[in-house]
Amino acid sequence: MFDILVYLYETYYRPDACPEPEALARKLSAVGFDDVEISEALVWLTDLTAMAGMEQTLTAASTGTRFYVDEEQDVLGTAAIGFIQFLESAKVLSPLQREIVIERALALDEVPVSLAKLKVIVLMLLWSQGKEPDALMFDDLFGSDEDQAPRLLH
């Protein structure tokens, strides 16, 4: 599914440039993606788009500390939680966007969600809202984590 999401991000510069779901499914199938993965990706993306649209209408600000329940800690892991906190402190994610990222990660059937997949979730959220991270943040979101030391929050 994540290969499809990355393909959409790289192929369609804006979400409104994507064809309708039926036509998009045919295009993805023609490119060689599996029908089951296409279906999962389109459902996941539809849910993301619905949630991201709600975020645009809500302007509530949060200045509190986000505590993660055990299930969230299990699914996300410490690296992903640290990365989410980093993005929020860098003003890349608002508190509402953070919650969307967490919800979309919890919607996956994967424990724990890898940091690479979490980064794709963040990119897809920003993409679905028509926002683009600055160049340095884009490199951090699309870069490889294998050779990087863990991020330290100060």
PDB file of C-alpha atoms in Angstrom:
ATOM      1  CA  MET A   1       0.000   0.000   0.000  1.00  0.00           C
ATOM      2  CA  PHE A   2       2.789   2.454   0.857  1.00  0.00           C
ATOM      3  CA  ASP A   3       4.360   2.004  -2.565  1.00  0.00           C
ATOM      4  CA  ILE A   4       1.089   3.221  -4.043  1.00  0.00           C
ATOM      5  CA  LEU A   5       0.970   6.226  -1.714  1.00  0.00           C
ATOM      6  CA  VAL A   6       4.529   7.203  -2.619  1.00  0.00           C
ATOM      7  CA  TYR A   7       3.703   6.726  -6.307  1.00  0.00           C
ATOM      8  CA  LEU A   8       0.708   9.066  -5.968  1.00  0.00           C
ATOM      9  CA  TYR A   9       2.801  11.650  -4.145  1.00  0.00           C
ATOM     10  CA  GLU A  10       5.485  11.555  -6.820  1.00  0.00           C
ATOM     11  CA  THR A  11       3.097  11.406  -9.792  1.00  0.00           C
ATOM     12  CA  TYR A  12       0.399  13.905  -8.852  1.00  0.00           C
ATOM     13  CA  TYR A  13       1.721  17.223  -7.619  1.00  0.00           C
ATOM     14  CA  ARG A  14      -1.627  18.043  -5.990  1.00  0.00           C
ATOM     15  CA  PRO A  15      -4.431  15.809  -4.743  1.00  0.00           C
ATOM     16  CA  ASP A  16      -6.926  17.491  -7.068  1.00  0.00           C
ATOM     17  CA  ALA A  17      -4.719  16.428  -9.992  1.00  0.00           C
ATOM     18  CA  CYS A  18      -5.588  12.791  -9.221  1.00  0.00           C
ATOM     19  CA  PRO A  19      -8.287  11.193 -11.329  1.00  0.00           C
ATOM     20  CA  GLU A  20     -11.495   9.933  -9.755  1.00  0.00           C
ATOM     21  CA  PRO A  21     -11.066   6.739  -7.672  1.00  0.00           C
ATOM     22  CA  GLU A  22     -12.283   4.346 -10.402  1.00  0.00           C
ATOM     23  CA  ALA A  23      -9.990   5.844 -13.045  1.00  0.00           C
ATOM     24  CA  LEU A  24      -7.136   6.031 -10.559  1.00  0.00           C
ATOM     25  CA  ALA A  25      -7.600   2.353  -9.692  1.00  0.00           C
ATOM     26  CA  ARG A  26      -7.389   1.459 -13.390  1.00  0.00           C
ATOM     27  CA  LYS A  27      -4.232   3.567 -13.821  1.00  0.00           C
ATOM     28  CA  LEU A  28      -2.593   2.005 -10.773  1.00  0.00           C
ATOM     29  CA  SER A  29      -3.499  -1.458 -12.005  1.00  0.00           C
ATOM     30  CA  ALA A  30      -2.043  -0.646 -15.436  1.00  0.00           C
ATOM     31  CA  VAL A  31       1.201   0.458 -13.777  1.00  0.00           C
ATOM     32  CA  GLY A  32       1.393  -2.947 -12.099  1.00  0.00           C
ATOM     33  CA  PHE A  33       0.059  -2.536  -8.574  1.00  0.00           C
ATOM     34  CA  ASP A  34      -1.942  -5.363  -6.990  1.00  0.00           C
ATOM     35  CA  ASP A  35      -5.731  -4.901  -6.886  1.00  0.00           C
ATOM     36  CA  VAL A  36      -5.933  -5.629  -3.143  1.00  0.00           C
ATOM     37  CA  GLU A  37      -3.238  -3.054  -2.378  1.00  0.00           C
ATOM     38  CA  ILE A  38      -4.945  -0.531  -4.655  1.00  0.00           C
ATOM     39  CA  SER A  39      -8.216  -1.017  -2.822  1.00  0.00           C
ATOM     40  CA  GLU A  40      -6.542  -0.685   0.598  1.00  0.00           C
ATOM     41  CA  ALA A  41      -4.649   2.426  -0.482  1.00  0.00           C
ATOM     42  CA  LEU A  42      -7.734   4.125  -1.903  1.00  0.00           C
ATOM     43  CA  VAL A  43      -9.784   3.437   1.239  1.00  0.00           C
ATOM     44  CA  TRP A  44      -6.926   4.652   3.457  1.00  0.00           C
ATOM     45  CA  LEU A  45      -6.477   7.764   1.312  1.00  0.00           C
ATOM     46  CA  THR A  46     -10.223   8.494   1.258  1.00  0.00           C
ATOM     47  CA  ASP A  47     -10.301   8.349   5.055  1.00  0.00           C
ATOM     48  CA  LEU A  48      -7.225  10.585   5.239  1.00  0.00           C
ATOM     49  CA  THR A  49      -8.761  13.121   2.872  1.00  0.00           C
ATOM     50  CA  ALA A  50     -11.973  13.218   4.917  1.00  0.00           C
ATOM     51  CA  MET A  51     -10.035  13.796   8.143  1.00  0.00           C
ATOM     52  CA  ALA A  52      -7.685  16.339   6.560  1.00  0.00           C
ATOM     53  CA  GLY A  53     -10.670  18.302   5.267  1.00  0.00           C
ATOM     54  CA  MET A  54     -12.100  18.455   8.773  1.00  0.00           C
ATOM     55  CA  GLU A  55      -8.755  19.808  10.064  1.00  0.00           C
ATOM     56  CA  GLN A  56      -9.016  22.764   7.717  1.00  0.00           C
ATOM     57  CA  THR A  57     -12.315  23.820   9.317  1.00  0.00           C
ATOM     58  CA  LEU A  58     -11.111  23.449  12.907  1.00  0.00           C
ATOM     59  CA  THR A  59      -8.905  26.136  14.322  1.00  0.00           C
ATOM     60  CA  ALA A  60      -8.583  24.948  17.898  1.00  0.00           C
ATOM     61  CA  ALA A  61      -5.107  25.494  19.274  1.00  0.00           C
ATOM     62  CA  SER A  62      -3.467  23.180  21.751  1.00  0.00           C
ATOM     63  CA  THR A  63      -0.747  24.212  24.100  1.00  0.00           C
ATOM     64  CA  GLY A  64      -0.851  21.111  26.283  1.00  0.00           C
ATOM     65  CA  THR A  65       1.328  18.039  26.328  1.00  0.00           C
ATOM     66  CA  ARG A  66       0.187  15.006  24.346  1.00  0.00           C
ATOM     67  CA  PHE A  67       0.320  11.785  26.333  1.00  0.00           C
ATOM     68  CA  TYR A  68       0.241   8.524  24.393  1.00  0.00           C
ATOM     69  CA  VAL A  69      -1.846   5.619  25.660  1.00  0.00           C
ATOM     70  CA  ASP A  70      -0.319   2.129  25.731  1.00  0.00           C
ATOM     71  CA  GLU A  71      -1.898   1.082  22.409  1.00  0.00           C
ATOM     72  CA  GLU A  72      -0.476   4.161  20.663  1.00  0.00           C
ATOM     73  CA  GLN A  73       2.958   3.551  22.180  1.00  0.00           C
ATOM     74  CA  ASP A  74       2.866  -0.066  21.019  1.00  0.00           C
ATOM     75  CA  VAL A  75       1.807   0.795  17.474  1.00  0.00           C
ATOM     76  CA  LEU A  76       4.005   3.864  17.004  1.00  0.00           C
ATOM     77  CA  GLY A  77       7.110   3.021  19.021  1.00  0.00           C
ATOM     78  CA  THR A  78       9.476   5.544  20.534  1.00  0.00           C
ATOM     79  CA  ALA A  79      11.163   6.560  17.264  1.00  0.00           C
ATOM     80  CA  ALA A  80       7.853   7.473  15.612  1.00  0.00           C
ATOM     81  CA  ILE A  81       6.570   9.310  18.686  1.00  0.00           C
ATOM     82  CA  GLY A  82       9.829  11.260  18.860  1.00  0.00           C
ATOM     83  CA  PHE A  83       9.559  12.136  15.184  1.00  0.00           C
ATOM     84  CA  ILE A  84       5.964  13.307  15.584  1.00  0.00           C
ATOM     85  CA  GLN A  85       7.024  15.505  18.515  1.00  0.00           C
ATOM     86  CA  PHE A  86       9.894  16.881  16.437  1.00  0.00           C
ATOM     87  CA  LEU A  87       7.540  17.763  13.552  1.00  0.00           C
ATOM     88  CA  GLU A  88       5.114  19.449  15.899  1.00  0.00           C
ATOM     89  CA  SER A  89       7.850  21.461  17.638  1.00  0.00           C
ATOM     90  CA  ALA A  90       9.198  22.486  14.206  1.00  0.00           C
ATOM     91  CA  LYS A  91       5.671  23.715  13.317  1.00  0.00           C
ATOM     92  CA  VAL A  92       5.389  21.261  10.434  1.00  0.00           C
ATOM     93  CA  LEU A  93       2.370  19.633  12.101  1.00  0.00           C
ATOM     94  CA  SER A  94      -0.382  21.327  14.040  1.00  0.00           C
ATOM     95  CA  PRO A  95      -1.890  19.479  17.014  1.00  0.00           C
ATOM     96  CA  LEU A  96      -4.862  18.487  14.835  1.00  0.00           C
ATOM     97  CA  GLN A  97      -2.572  17.238  12.065  1.00  0.00           C
ATOM     98  CA  ARG A  98      -0.642  15.262  14.678  1.00  0.00           C
ATOM     99  CA  GLU A  99      -3.866  13.527  15.694  1.00  0.00           C
ATOM    100  CA  ILE A 100      -4.650  12.685  12.076  1.00  0.00           C
ATOM    101  CA  VAL A 101      -1.179  11.181  11.629  1.00  0.00           C
ATOM    102  CA  ILE A 102      -1.633   9.098  14.783  1.00  0.00           C
ATOM    103  CA  GLU A 103      -5.095   7.928  13.729  1.00  0.00           C
ATOM    104  CA  ARG A 104      -3.913   6.959  10.239  1.00  0.00           C
ATOM    105  CA  ALA A 105      -0.972   5.037  11.742  1.00  0.00           C
ATOM    106  CA  LEU A 106      -3.332   3.205  14.094  1.00  0.00           C
ATOM    107  CA  ALA A 107      -5.528   2.308  11.098  1.00  0.00           C
ATOM    108  CA  LEU A 108      -2.711   0.160   9.691  1.00  0.00           C
ATOM    109  CA  ASP A 109      -2.400  -3.532  10.492  1.00  0.00           C
ATOM    110  CA  GLU A 110       1.210  -3.152  11.550  1.00  0.00           C
ATOM    111  CA  VAL A 111       2.841  -3.105  14.987  1.00  0.00           C
ATOM    112  CA  PRO A 112       5.035  -1.178  15.290  1.00  0.00           C
ATOM    113  CA  VAL A 113       4.664   1.212  12.371  1.00  0.00           C
ATOM    114  CA  SER A 114       8.091   1.824  10.905  1.00  0.00           C
ATOM    115  CA  LEU A 115       9.481   5.336  10.891  1.00  0.00           C
ATOM    116  CA  ALA A 116       9.670   5.211   7.088  1.00  0.00           C
ATOM    117  CA  LYS A 117       5.935   4.487   6.863  1.00  0.00           C
ATOM    118  CA  LEU A 118       5.141   7.183   9.393  1.00  0.00           C
ATOM    119  CA  LYS A 119       7.017   9.662   7.212  1.00  0.00           C
ATOM    120  CA  VAL A 120       4.878   8.632   4.232  1.00  0.00           C
ATOM    121  CA  ILE A 121       1.759   9.198   6.349  1.00  0.00           C
ATOM    122  CA  VAL A 122       2.979  12.716   7.179  1.00  0.00           C
ATOM    123  CA  LEU A 123       3.786  13.446   3.529  1.00  0.00           C
ATOM    124  CA  MET A 124       0.387  12.190   2.409  1.00  0.00           C
ATOM    125  CA  LEU A 125      -1.382  14.323   5.029  1.00  0.00           C
ATOM    126  CA  LEU A 126       0.462  17.454   3.917  1.00  0.00           C
ATOM    127  CA  TRP A 127      -0.132  16.521   0.259  1.00  0.00           C
ATOM    128  CA  SER A 128      -3.853  15.960   0.846  1.00  0.00           C
ATOM    129  CA  GLN A 129      -4.072  19.464   2.346  1.00  0.00           C
ATOM    130  CA  GLY A 130      -2.134  21.045  -0.507  1.00  0.00           C
ATOM    131  CA  LYS A 131       0.799  21.860   1.759  1.00  0.00           C
ATOM    132  CA  GLU A 132       4.402  21.182   0.951  1.00  0.00           C
ATOM    133  CA  PRO A 133       7.200  20.926   3.502  1.00  0.00           C
ATOM    134  CA  ASP A 134      10.208  23.185   3.020  1.00  0.00           C
ATOM    135  CA  ALA A 135      13.279  21.657   1.345  1.00  0.00           C
ATOM    136  CA  LEU A 136      15.090  20.671   4.556  1.00  0.00           C
ATOM    137  CA  MET A 137      12.003  19.075   6.057  1.00  0.00           C
ATOM    138  CA  PHE A 138      11.268  17.329   2.758  1.00  0.00           C
ATOM    139  CA  ASP A 139      14.747  15.768   2.831  1.00  0.00           C
ATOM    140  CA  ASP A 140      14.128  14.612   6.394  1.00  0.00           C
ATOM    141  CA  LEU A 141      10.753  13.133   5.467  1.00  0.00           C
ATOM    142  CA  PHE A 142      11.966  11.395   2.322  1.00  0.00           C
ATOM    143  CA  GLY A 143      15.475  10.551   3.553  1.00  0.00           C
ATOM    144  CA  SER A 144      16.667   7.159   4.716  1.00  0.00           C
ATOM    145  CA  ASP A 145      16.702   6.425   8.436  1.00  0.00           C
ATOM    146  CA  GLU A 146      19.106   3.518   8.336  1.00  0.00           C
ATOM    147  CA  ASP A 147      22.304   5.496   8.830  1.00  0.00           C
ATOM    148  CA  GLN A 148      20.909   8.255  11.020  1.00  0.00           C
ATOM    149  CA  ALA A 149      21.412   8.464  14.750  1.00  0.00           C
ATOM    150  CA  PRO A 150      18.220   8.867  16.788  1.00  0.00           C
ATOM    151  CA  ARG A 151      16.923  12.432  16.927  1.00  0.00           C
ATOM    152  CA  LEU A 152      17.452  14.176  20.255  1.00  0.00           C
ATOM    153  CA  LEU A 153      14.824  16.563  21.535  1.00  0.00           C
ATOM    154  CA  HIS A 154      16.110  19.463  23.583  1.00  0.00           C
TER     155      HIS A 154
END
